[in-house]
Every structure is written in C-alpha cells, then in structure tokens.
Short mmCIF file of C-alpha atoms and ligand atoms in Angstrom, two decimals:
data_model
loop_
_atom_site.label_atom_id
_atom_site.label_comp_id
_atom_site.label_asym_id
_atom_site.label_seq_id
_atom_site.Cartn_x
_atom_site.Cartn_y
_atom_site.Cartn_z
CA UNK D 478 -12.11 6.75 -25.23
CA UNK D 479 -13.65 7.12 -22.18
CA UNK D 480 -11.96 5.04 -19.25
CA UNK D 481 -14.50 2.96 -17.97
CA UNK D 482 -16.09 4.18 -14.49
CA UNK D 483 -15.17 0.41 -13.01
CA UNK D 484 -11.61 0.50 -13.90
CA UNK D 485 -11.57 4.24 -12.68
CA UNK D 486 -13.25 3.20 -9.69
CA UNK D 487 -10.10 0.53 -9.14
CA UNK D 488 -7.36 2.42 -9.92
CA UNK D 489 -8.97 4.94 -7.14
CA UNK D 490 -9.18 2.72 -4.39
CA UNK D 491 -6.06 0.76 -5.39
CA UNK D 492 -3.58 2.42 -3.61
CA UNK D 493 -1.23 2.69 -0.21
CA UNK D 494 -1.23 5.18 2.64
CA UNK D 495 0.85 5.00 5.28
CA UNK D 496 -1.17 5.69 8.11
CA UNK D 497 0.96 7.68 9.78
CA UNK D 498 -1.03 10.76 7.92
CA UNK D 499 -4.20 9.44 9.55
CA UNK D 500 -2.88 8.66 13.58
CA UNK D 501 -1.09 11.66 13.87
CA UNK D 502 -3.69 13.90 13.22
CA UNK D 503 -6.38 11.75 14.70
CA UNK D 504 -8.35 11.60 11.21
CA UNK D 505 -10.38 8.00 11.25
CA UNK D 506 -10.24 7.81 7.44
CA UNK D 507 -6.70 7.47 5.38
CA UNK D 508 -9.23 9.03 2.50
CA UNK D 509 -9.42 12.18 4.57
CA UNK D 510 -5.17 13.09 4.95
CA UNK D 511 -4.05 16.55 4.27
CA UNK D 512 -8.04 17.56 4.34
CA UNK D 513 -7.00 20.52 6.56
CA UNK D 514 -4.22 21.57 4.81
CA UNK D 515 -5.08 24.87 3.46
CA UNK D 516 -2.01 26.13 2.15
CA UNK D 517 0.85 23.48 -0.02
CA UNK D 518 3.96 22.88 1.81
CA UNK D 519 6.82 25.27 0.53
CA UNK D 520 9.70 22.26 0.42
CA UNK D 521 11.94 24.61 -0.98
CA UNK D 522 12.38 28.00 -3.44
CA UNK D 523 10.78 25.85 -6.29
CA UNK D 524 9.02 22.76 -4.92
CA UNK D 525 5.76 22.82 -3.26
CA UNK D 526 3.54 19.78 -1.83
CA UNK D 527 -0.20 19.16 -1.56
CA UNK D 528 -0.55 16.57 1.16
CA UNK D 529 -3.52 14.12 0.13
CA UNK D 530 -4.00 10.38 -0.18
CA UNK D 531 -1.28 10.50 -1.88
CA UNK D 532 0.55 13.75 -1.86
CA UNK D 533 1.04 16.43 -5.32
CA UNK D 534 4.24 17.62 -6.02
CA UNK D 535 4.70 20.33 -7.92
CA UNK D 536 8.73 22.44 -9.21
CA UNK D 537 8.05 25.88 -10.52
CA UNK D 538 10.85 25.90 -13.63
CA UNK D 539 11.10 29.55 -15.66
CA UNK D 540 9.56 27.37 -18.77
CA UNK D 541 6.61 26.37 -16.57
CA UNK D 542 5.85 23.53 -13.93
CA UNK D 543 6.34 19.53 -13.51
CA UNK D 544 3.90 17.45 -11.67
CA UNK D 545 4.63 14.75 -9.72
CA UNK D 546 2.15 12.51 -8.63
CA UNK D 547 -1.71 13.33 -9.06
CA UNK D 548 -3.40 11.77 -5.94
CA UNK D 549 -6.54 9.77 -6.16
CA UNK D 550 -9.01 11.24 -7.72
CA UNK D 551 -11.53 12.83 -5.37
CA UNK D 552 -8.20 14.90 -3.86
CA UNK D 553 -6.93 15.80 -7.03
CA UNK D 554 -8.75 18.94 -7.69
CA UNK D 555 -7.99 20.20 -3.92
CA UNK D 556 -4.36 19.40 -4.01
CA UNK D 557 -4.24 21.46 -7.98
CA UNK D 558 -5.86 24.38 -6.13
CA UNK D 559 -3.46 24.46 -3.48
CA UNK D 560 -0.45 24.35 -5.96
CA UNK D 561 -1.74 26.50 -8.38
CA UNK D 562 -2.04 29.25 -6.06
CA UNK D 563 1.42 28.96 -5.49
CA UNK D 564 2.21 29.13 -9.15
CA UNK D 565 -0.30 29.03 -12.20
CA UNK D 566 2.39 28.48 -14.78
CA UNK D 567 1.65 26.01 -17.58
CA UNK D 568 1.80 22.55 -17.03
CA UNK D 569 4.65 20.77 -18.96
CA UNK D 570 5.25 17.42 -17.39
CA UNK D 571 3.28 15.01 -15.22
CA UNK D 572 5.60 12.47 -13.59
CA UNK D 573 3.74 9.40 -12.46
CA UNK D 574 6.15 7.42 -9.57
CA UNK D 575 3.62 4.40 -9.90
CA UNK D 576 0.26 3.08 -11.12
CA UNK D 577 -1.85 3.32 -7.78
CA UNK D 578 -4.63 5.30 -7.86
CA UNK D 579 -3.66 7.42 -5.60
CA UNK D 580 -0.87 8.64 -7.38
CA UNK D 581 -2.75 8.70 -11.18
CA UNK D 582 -6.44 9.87 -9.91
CA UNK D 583 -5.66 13.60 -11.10
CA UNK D 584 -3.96 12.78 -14.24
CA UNK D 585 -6.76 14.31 -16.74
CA UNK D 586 -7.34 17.35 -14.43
CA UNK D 587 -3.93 18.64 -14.46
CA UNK D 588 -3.35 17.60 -17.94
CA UNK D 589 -3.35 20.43 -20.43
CA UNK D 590 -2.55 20.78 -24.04
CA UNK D 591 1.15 19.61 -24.52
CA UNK D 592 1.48 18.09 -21.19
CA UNK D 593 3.15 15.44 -21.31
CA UNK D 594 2.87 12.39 -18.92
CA UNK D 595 5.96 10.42 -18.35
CA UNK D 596 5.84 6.95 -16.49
CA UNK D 597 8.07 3.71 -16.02
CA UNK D 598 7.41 1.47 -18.99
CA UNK D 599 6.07 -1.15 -16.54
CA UNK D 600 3.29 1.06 -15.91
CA UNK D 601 1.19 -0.41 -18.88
CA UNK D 602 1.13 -3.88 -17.74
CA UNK D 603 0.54 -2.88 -13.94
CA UNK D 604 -2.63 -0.62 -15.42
CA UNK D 605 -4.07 -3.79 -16.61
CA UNK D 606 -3.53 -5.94 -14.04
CA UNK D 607 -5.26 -3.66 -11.87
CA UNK D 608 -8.01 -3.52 -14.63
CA UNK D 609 -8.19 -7.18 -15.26
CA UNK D 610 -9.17 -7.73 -11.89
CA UNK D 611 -10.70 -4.62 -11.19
CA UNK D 612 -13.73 -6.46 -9.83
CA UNK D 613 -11.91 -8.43 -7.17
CA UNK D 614 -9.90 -5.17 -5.83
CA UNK D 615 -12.97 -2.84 -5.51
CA UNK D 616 -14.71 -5.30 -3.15
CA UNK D 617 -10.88 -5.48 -1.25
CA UNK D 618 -10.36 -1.91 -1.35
CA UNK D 619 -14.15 -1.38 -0.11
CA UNK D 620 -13.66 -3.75 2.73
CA UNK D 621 -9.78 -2.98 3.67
CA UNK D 622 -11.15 1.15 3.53
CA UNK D 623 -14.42 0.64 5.03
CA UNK D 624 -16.15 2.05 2.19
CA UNK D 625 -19.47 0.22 0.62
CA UNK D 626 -18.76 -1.40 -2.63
CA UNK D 627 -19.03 0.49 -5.54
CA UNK D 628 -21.44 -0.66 -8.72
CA UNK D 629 -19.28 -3.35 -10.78
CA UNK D 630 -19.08 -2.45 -14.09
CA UNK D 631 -18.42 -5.29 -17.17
CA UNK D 632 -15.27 -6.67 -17.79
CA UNK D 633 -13.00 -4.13 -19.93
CA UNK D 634 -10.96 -7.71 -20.80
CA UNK D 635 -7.06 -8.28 -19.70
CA UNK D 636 -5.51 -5.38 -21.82
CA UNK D 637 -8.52 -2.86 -21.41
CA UNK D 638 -7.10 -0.15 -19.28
CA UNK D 639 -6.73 3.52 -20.41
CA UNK D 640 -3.40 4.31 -20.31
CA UNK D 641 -2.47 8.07 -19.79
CA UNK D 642 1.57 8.07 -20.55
CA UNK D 643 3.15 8.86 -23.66
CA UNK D 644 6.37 8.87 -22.56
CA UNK D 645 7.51 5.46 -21.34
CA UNK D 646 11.23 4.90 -20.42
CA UNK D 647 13.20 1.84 -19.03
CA UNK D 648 15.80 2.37 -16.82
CA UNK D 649 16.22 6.07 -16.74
CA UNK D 650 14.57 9.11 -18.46
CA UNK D 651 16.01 12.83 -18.53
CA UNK D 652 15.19 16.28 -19.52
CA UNK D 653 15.75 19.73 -18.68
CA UNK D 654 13.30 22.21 -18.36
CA UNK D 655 13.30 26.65 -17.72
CA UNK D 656 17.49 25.22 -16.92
CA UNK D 657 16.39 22.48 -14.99
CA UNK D 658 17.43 19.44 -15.07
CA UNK D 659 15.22 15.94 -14.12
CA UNK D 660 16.69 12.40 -13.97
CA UNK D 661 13.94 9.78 -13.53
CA UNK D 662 14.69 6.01 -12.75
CA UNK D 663 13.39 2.94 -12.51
CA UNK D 664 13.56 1.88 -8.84
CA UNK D 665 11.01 -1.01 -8.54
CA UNK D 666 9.95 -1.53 -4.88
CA UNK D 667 5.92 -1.49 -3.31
CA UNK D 668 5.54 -1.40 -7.65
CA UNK D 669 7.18 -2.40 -10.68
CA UNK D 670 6.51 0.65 -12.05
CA UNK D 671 7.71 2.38 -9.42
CA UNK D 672 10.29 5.52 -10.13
CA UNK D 673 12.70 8.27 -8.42
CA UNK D 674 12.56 11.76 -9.61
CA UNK D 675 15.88 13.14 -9.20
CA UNK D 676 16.94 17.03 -9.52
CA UNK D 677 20.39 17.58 -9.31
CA UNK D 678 19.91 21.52 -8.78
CA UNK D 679 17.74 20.49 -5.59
CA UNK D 680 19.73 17.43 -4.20
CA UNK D 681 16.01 16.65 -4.52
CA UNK D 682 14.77 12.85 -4.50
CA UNK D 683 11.18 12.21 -4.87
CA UNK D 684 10.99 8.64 -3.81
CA UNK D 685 6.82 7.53 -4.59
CA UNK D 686 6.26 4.88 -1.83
CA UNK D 687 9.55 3.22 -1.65
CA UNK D 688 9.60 4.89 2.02
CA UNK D 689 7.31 6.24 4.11
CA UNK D 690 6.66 6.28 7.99
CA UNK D 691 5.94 2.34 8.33
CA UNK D 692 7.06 -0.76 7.93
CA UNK D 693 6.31 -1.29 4.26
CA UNK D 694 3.49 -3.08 3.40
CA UNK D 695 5.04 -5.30 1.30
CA UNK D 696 2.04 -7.37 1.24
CA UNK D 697 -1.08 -5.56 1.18
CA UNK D 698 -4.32 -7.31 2.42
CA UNK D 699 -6.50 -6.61 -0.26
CA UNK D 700 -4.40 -8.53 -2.55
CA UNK D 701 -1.24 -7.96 -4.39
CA UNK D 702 1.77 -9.64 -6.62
CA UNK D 703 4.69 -9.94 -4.73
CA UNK D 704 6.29 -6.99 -3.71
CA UNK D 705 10.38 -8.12 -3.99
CA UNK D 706 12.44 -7.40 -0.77
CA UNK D 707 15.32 -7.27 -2.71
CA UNK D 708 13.83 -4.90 -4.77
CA UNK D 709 13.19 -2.30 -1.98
CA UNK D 710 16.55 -2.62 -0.74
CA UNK D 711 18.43 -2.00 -4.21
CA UNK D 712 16.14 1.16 -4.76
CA UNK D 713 17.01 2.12 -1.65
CA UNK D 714 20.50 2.35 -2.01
CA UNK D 715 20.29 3.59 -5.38
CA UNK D 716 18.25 6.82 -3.38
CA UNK D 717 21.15 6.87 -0.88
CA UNK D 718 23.61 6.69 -3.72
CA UNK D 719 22.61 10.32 -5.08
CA UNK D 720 23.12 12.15 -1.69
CA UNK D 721 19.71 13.89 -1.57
CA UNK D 722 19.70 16.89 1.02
CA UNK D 723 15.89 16.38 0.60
CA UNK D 724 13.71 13.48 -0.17
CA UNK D 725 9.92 13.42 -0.60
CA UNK D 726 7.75 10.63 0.14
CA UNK D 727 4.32 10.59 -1.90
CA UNK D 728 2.97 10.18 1.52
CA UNK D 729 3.91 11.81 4.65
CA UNK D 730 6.59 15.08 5.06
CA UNK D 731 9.81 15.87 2.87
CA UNK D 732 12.91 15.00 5.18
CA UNK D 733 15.67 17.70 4.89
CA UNK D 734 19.26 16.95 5.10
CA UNK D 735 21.53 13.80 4.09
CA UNK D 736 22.62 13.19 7.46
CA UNK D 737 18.56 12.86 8.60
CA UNK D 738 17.63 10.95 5.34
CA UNK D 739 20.65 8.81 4.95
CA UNK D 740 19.81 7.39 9.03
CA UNK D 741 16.08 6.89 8.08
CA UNK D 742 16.44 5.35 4.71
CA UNK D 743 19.46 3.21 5.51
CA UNK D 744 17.66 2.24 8.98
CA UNK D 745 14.26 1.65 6.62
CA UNK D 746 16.73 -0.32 4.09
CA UNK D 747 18.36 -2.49 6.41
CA UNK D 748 14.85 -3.48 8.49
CA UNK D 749 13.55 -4.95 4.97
CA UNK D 750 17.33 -6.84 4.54
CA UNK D 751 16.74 -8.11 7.85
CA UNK D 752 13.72 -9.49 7.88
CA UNK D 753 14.24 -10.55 3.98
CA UNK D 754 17.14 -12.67 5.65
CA UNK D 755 15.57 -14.14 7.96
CA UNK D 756 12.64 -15.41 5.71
CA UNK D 757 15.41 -16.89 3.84
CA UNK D 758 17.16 -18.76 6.63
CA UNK D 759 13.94 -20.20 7.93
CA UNK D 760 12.81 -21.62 4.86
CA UNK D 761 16.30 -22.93 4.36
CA UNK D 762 16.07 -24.61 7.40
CA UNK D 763 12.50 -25.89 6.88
CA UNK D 764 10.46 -23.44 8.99
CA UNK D 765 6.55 -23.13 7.98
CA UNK D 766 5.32 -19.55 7.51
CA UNK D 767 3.49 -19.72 10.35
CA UNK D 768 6.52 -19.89 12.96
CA UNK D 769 8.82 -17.61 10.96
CA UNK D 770 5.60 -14.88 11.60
CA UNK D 771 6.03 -15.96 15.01
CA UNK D 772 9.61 -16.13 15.24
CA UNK D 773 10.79 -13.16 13.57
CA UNK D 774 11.55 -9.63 15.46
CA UNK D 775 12.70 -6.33 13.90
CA UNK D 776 16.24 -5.59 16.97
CA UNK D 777 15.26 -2.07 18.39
CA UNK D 778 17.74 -0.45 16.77
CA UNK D 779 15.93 -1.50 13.17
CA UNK D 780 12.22 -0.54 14.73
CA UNK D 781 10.23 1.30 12.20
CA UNK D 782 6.83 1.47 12.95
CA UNK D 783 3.85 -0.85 12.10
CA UNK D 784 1.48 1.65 11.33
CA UNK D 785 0.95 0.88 8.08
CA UNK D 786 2.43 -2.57 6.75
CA UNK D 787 2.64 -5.08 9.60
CA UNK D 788 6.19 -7.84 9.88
CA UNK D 789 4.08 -10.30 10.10
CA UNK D 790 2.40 -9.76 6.80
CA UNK D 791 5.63 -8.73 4.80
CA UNK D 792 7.33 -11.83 6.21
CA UNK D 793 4.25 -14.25 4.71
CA UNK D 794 4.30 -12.33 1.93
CA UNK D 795 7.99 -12.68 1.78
CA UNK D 796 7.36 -16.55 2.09
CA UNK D 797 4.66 -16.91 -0.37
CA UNK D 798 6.26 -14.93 -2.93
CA UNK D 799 9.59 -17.13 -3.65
CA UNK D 800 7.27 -20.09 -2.74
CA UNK D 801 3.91 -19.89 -3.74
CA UNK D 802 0.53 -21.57 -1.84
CA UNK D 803 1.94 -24.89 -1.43
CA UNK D 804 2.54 -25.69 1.68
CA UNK D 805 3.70 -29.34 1.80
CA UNK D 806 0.32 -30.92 3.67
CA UNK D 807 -0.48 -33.84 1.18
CA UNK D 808 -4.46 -32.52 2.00
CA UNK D 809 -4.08 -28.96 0.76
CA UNK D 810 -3.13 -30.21 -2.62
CA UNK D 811 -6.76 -30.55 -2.94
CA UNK D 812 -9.70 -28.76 -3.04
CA UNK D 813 -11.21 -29.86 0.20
CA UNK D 814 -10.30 -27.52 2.83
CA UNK D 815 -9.49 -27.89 6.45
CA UNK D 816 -13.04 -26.11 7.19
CA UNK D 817 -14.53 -28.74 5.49
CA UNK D 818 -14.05 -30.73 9.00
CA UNK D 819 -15.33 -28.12 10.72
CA UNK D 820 -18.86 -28.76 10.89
CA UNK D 821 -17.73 -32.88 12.22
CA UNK D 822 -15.62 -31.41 14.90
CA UNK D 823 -18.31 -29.38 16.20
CA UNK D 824 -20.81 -32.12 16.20
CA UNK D 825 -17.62 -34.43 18.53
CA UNK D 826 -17.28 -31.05 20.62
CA UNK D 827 -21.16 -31.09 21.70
CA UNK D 828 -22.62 -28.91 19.39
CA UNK D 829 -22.13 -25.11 18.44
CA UNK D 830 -23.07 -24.11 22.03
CA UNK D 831 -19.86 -25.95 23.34
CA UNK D 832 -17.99 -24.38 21.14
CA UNK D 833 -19.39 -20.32 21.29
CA UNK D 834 -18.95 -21.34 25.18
CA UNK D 835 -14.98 -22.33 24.43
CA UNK D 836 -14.58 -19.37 22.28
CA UNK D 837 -16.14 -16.89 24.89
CA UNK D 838 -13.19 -18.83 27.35
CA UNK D 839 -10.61 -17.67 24.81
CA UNK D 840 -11.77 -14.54 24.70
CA UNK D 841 -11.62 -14.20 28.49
CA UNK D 842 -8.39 -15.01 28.52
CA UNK D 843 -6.91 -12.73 25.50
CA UNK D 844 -6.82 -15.20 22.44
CA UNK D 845 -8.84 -13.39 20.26
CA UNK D 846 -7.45 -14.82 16.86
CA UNK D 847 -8.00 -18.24 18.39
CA UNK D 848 -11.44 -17.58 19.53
CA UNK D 849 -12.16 -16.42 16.11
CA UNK D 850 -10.83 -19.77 14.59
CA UNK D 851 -13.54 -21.80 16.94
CA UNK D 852 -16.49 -19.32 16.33
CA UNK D 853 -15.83 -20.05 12.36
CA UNK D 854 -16.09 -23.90 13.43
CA UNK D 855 -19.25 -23.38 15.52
CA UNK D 856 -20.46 -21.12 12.17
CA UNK D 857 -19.70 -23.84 10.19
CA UNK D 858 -22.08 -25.99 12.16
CA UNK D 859 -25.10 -23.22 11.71
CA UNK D 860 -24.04 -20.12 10.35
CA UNK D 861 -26.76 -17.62 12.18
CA UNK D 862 -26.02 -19.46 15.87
CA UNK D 863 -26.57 -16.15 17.71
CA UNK D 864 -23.79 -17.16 20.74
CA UNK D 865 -21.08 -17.73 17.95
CA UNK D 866 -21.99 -14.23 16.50
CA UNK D 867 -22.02 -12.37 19.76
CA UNK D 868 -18.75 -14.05 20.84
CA UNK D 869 -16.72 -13.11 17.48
CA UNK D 870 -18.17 -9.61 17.77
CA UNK D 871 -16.51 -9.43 20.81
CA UNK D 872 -13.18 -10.70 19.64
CA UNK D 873 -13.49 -8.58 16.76
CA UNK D 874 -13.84 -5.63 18.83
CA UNK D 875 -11.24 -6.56 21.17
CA UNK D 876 -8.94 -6.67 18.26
CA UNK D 877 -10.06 -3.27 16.50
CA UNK D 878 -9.35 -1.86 19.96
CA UNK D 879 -5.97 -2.72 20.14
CA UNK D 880 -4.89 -2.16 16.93
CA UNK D 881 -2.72 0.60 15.74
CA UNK D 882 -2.34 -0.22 12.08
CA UNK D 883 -5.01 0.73 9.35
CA UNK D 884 -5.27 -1.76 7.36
CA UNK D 885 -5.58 -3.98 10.22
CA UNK D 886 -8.59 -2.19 11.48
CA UNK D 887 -10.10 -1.10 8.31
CA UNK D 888 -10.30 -5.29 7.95
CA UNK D 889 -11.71 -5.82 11.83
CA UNK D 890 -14.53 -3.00 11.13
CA UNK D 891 -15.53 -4.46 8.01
CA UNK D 892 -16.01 -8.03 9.66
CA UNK D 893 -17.84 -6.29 12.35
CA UNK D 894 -20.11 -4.60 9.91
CA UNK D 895 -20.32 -7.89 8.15
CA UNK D 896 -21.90 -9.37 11.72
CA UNK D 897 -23.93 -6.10 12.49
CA UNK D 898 -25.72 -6.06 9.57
ZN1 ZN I 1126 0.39 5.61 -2.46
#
C-alpha cells in the first residue's frame, strides 16, 4: 500500500532540529543543515555520518552495513550518496531512534531486499498519532518552518499510518552482525519511541534526540503530548551508565571521549532535573504557570543554550503535562474566552485608535508581548484597523529581531506573513 502523500507529508515536517546546525553556519532554514557537506563525517574506522535535518548514520560491518536514522525525506537521497561512497555494502539493518520525520523520511530509499527495519515497539502508536492528526501538524509544521501549507489530503482514520518496522522490541533488542555486536534500548525522552543504539566494540552511543546542543524542547510549539522530564533524565543516565567514548546526536556533531560526554550529558541531565524540580515545588506551593515561567532560571553553571527549545516553554509544558488546561479560574471552565471581552474593553478604552495608540506606547518602551496582547483587543474591535496592524508588525519585528531560537522566529515570521499578506 501506498502511504498516503498527507501522512507522508506529516511525518516529513514532524520533526526537531536543534538549531544549533542552522546559527552556526548562518543557514536561515533548519531544512537546509548539512546542505554543504560534501563528504560524510568519518566518526571513526567504521561509522560515518551524513549531517541533514536529521543526520544518517551509517557502521560498515564485514557482513554489510546498519543504518541509523534516515532523515526527512527530501535529504535522504543526499545523505545515502554521501554514505554510500564511503561504503556500498548491502544494507542489512535500518535502526529507527524515533518516529519523526526527520529520522524515517529515507526509510524506503535505503531499504533493500532483506533489510530489515528495527524500531521501539511504541513506534506504531506514535505513527498514528502523527497520522491521526496529520492535518493539524502540517498547518503547525508549515507555520513553525515557514513553509506554505501543503495540499491536505483525506483522513487515513486513527490507525491509518504505514508502518515500515518489522522488528519491534520492548525494552532492549540485540544482534550481531560481520562480529559486531548492537544493543538497542528503549530510552523514552523528546519520544516514546525513542531508542539508544549501543556498540560495545565502539564505546559507541547513538542517542536520537535525547541530547543535542539546546535546551530540549520538551514542548514543541506546533503541538505535542507531553514530553516526560523524568523521562529525559532516566535515559540520560542510562547513556552515562554505558561509558560511551563517543556519542552521536541525530542532530549536531559526535562528541569524543567520556570525560567530554559524561560533563555535557550529566550538565544536559541535571538542567532538565532542575527545572523539572522546580515546576514541582511551585505547583506544590500553588504557583500559576505563568510566574513559575517567570520565576524560574537555569544557575550558570547548568546553562545550556536556548537555541532550540526555550525554559520557558519546557517549564509550561512541564506544568500542563502533570496538570492539564485547567487552570482554576471558575470562567475558563467554559467556553467563553477572555477575548470574548475584548471587543467591550476597547469600546470603555475609546475605541481601537486608543488602543493601537497604547500599544505603539508599549512598543516604545520594549513590551512587545504586551503590545501584542492590546493590538489583539483593538483587532477584536475591527479586525482590518490599519494602526493596530502596523503597530503589531512592529512588535512582531522587534521580536523576530531579537530572537535567537528557531522555533521562536519561524512563529514571529509566520505572524508577520500572516499581516503582510
Ligand atoms: Zn529530529
């Protein structure tokens, strides 16, 4: 069976990058990593990497190679030809470390026959969840990528997706090939799917994207299930626990040598304890979400980068994920939302004029987030007030300008496309 385009289309743009990839070499687009890479990285005597959105992996074995990770699917076929002129041997394995697209797009081009495709067992459900609602994530992955929105196709139903694995294991899944040996386990983190590919010969931990050069996005913006702290930090030390002299990210460079990995994964491990903890201890105490976003600050010594996931996020998505949308105002237990007032306010504050006027003020003075709360209340009044428009542009811009995290500005640039248009 064919997979249907739509789903395809999802599972593409469904993915994580840390942006690292993209500031560092001053490429606008996180679709266009590694596109100057012209020969794979050489990690070591058998392991090679094609850098993409979403890196290949590839271990030459006497008995032929094992593929780990695919990318997404328009970097598939450049990543293969960059491995395979390393090594054309036959393909024997495909290890998937998760269900994002960007780690499954090449599965069917570097499939061949008696390949076979091994993946965590939660793979199947995670598939079609990202099938099932593979209408709401292409218009989230459009917006959070700045890409236009690809053609919807019908609804393939909750349990339509394709699934490419035959080989589906629980906690742990081994076997040796051309003398070496693989040890694959379940380490559930930005998926719960997710997996480690271990090779003892190698010291060699391939680690998907439980860790790469960013805060985690442990919520992503264009919607996700809750990714579990707790789950992060336990595959984390389970990585630590097997020594690697070299681990390899699924984005980003390998690391080489314990003493370099175990300081950034157990510095990576204890920022997501700490700011898990602290989630804790302010809802304990009766905090709201918003002030523990506020409140909460990585200590230097713990600083990892925003790049890619932002604290702030993780921390509501921390939140929201033990607790869920309710958050105790007797009003929101309806469907009547606070914007519903909007348009009454305006009309107390003098009009949307007044208000554009007020925002413009805010702007002046650096609160850009607030003076994009009043121009939605003046919008709410009259939705094409021109003032209004021109002010949030320029908040909009203000923010895109000082932002240093994709997926922040792939969001800003497709609300000021949304205005420009
Ligand atoms: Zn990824």
């Amino acid at each position: 069976m064919t997979r249907p385009r739509f789903a395809f289309l999802a599972a593409l743009l469904a993915s994580a990058l840390p942006a690292q990839q993209t500031i560092s070499d001053g490429v606008t687009s996180p679709l266009r990593a590694g596109a100057n890479q012209t020969k794979a990285t050489r990690v070591n005597e058998a392991i090679f990497q094609a850098i993409g959105f979403g890196n290949t992996m590839m271990v030459v074995t006497s008995e032929g190679n094992v593929i780990i990770d695919t990318s997404i699917a328009n970097q598939a076929e450049r990543n293969k030809k960059l491995l395979r002129a390393e090594n054309a041997g036959p393909v024997k394995y495909i290890i998937l470390t998760h269900a994002h697209g960007d780690h499954t797009g090449g599965v069917r081009l570097w499939k061949q026959d008696g390949t076979q495709v091994i993946a965590q067992k939660n793979h199947v459900e995670f598939v079609n969840y990202q099938t099932r609602l593979s209408g709401f994530f292409v218009r989230r992955n459009a917006a959070q990528f700045a890409m236009p929105v690809p053609q919807a196709r019908p609804w393939p139903g909750n349990y339509g997706a394709k699934i490419e694995p035959a080989i589906l294991f629980d906690d742990r899944y081994d076997f040796t090939l051309g003398g070496v040996g693989f040890e694959i386990y379940h380490t559930p983190g930005e998926t719960p799917d997710h997996a480690t590919v271990w090779i003892p010969k190698y010291r060699a931990a391939l680690v998907g994207d439980n860790y790469y050069e960013s805060f985690p996005n442990m919520y992503t913006l264009r919607g996700t299930e809750p990714r579990p702290a707790l789950d992060y930090i336990n595959s984390l030390n389970k990585v630590l626990a097997l020594k690697p002299e070299i681990v390899i990210p699924s984005h980003g460079a390998p690391i080489h040598g314990n003493a370099e990995i175990t300081r950034r994964l157990t510095r990576y491990r204890d920022a997501i304890q700490y700011v898990h903890d602290a989630v804790i201890k302010g809802m304990n105490e009766g905090k709201d979400v918003f002030a523990l976003m506020r409140e909460i600050k990585l200590p230097a010594k713990l600083e990892v980068g925003e790049s890619y996931g932002r604290l702030t996020w993780s921390i509501r998505g921390i939140y929201e994920g033990y607790a869920g949308w309710f958050d105790g105002n007797p009003a929101t237990m309806y469907e009547t939302p606070a914007s519903s007032a909007f348009p009454d306010l305006v009309k107390l504050a003098g009009g949307p004029d007044r208000v554009a006027e007020l925002a413009m003020e805010r702007v002046k003075a650096g609160q850009f987030v607030e003076s994009l709360h009043l121009t939605a209340g003046a919008l709410s009044a009259d939705p094409r007030h021109s003032k209004a428009l021109e002010v949030r542009l320029t908040a909009l811009k203000a923010l895109r300008e000082r932002s240093h995290n994709s997926n922040e500005r792939g969001w800003l640039d497709h609300a000021i496309l949304g205005i420009q248009k």
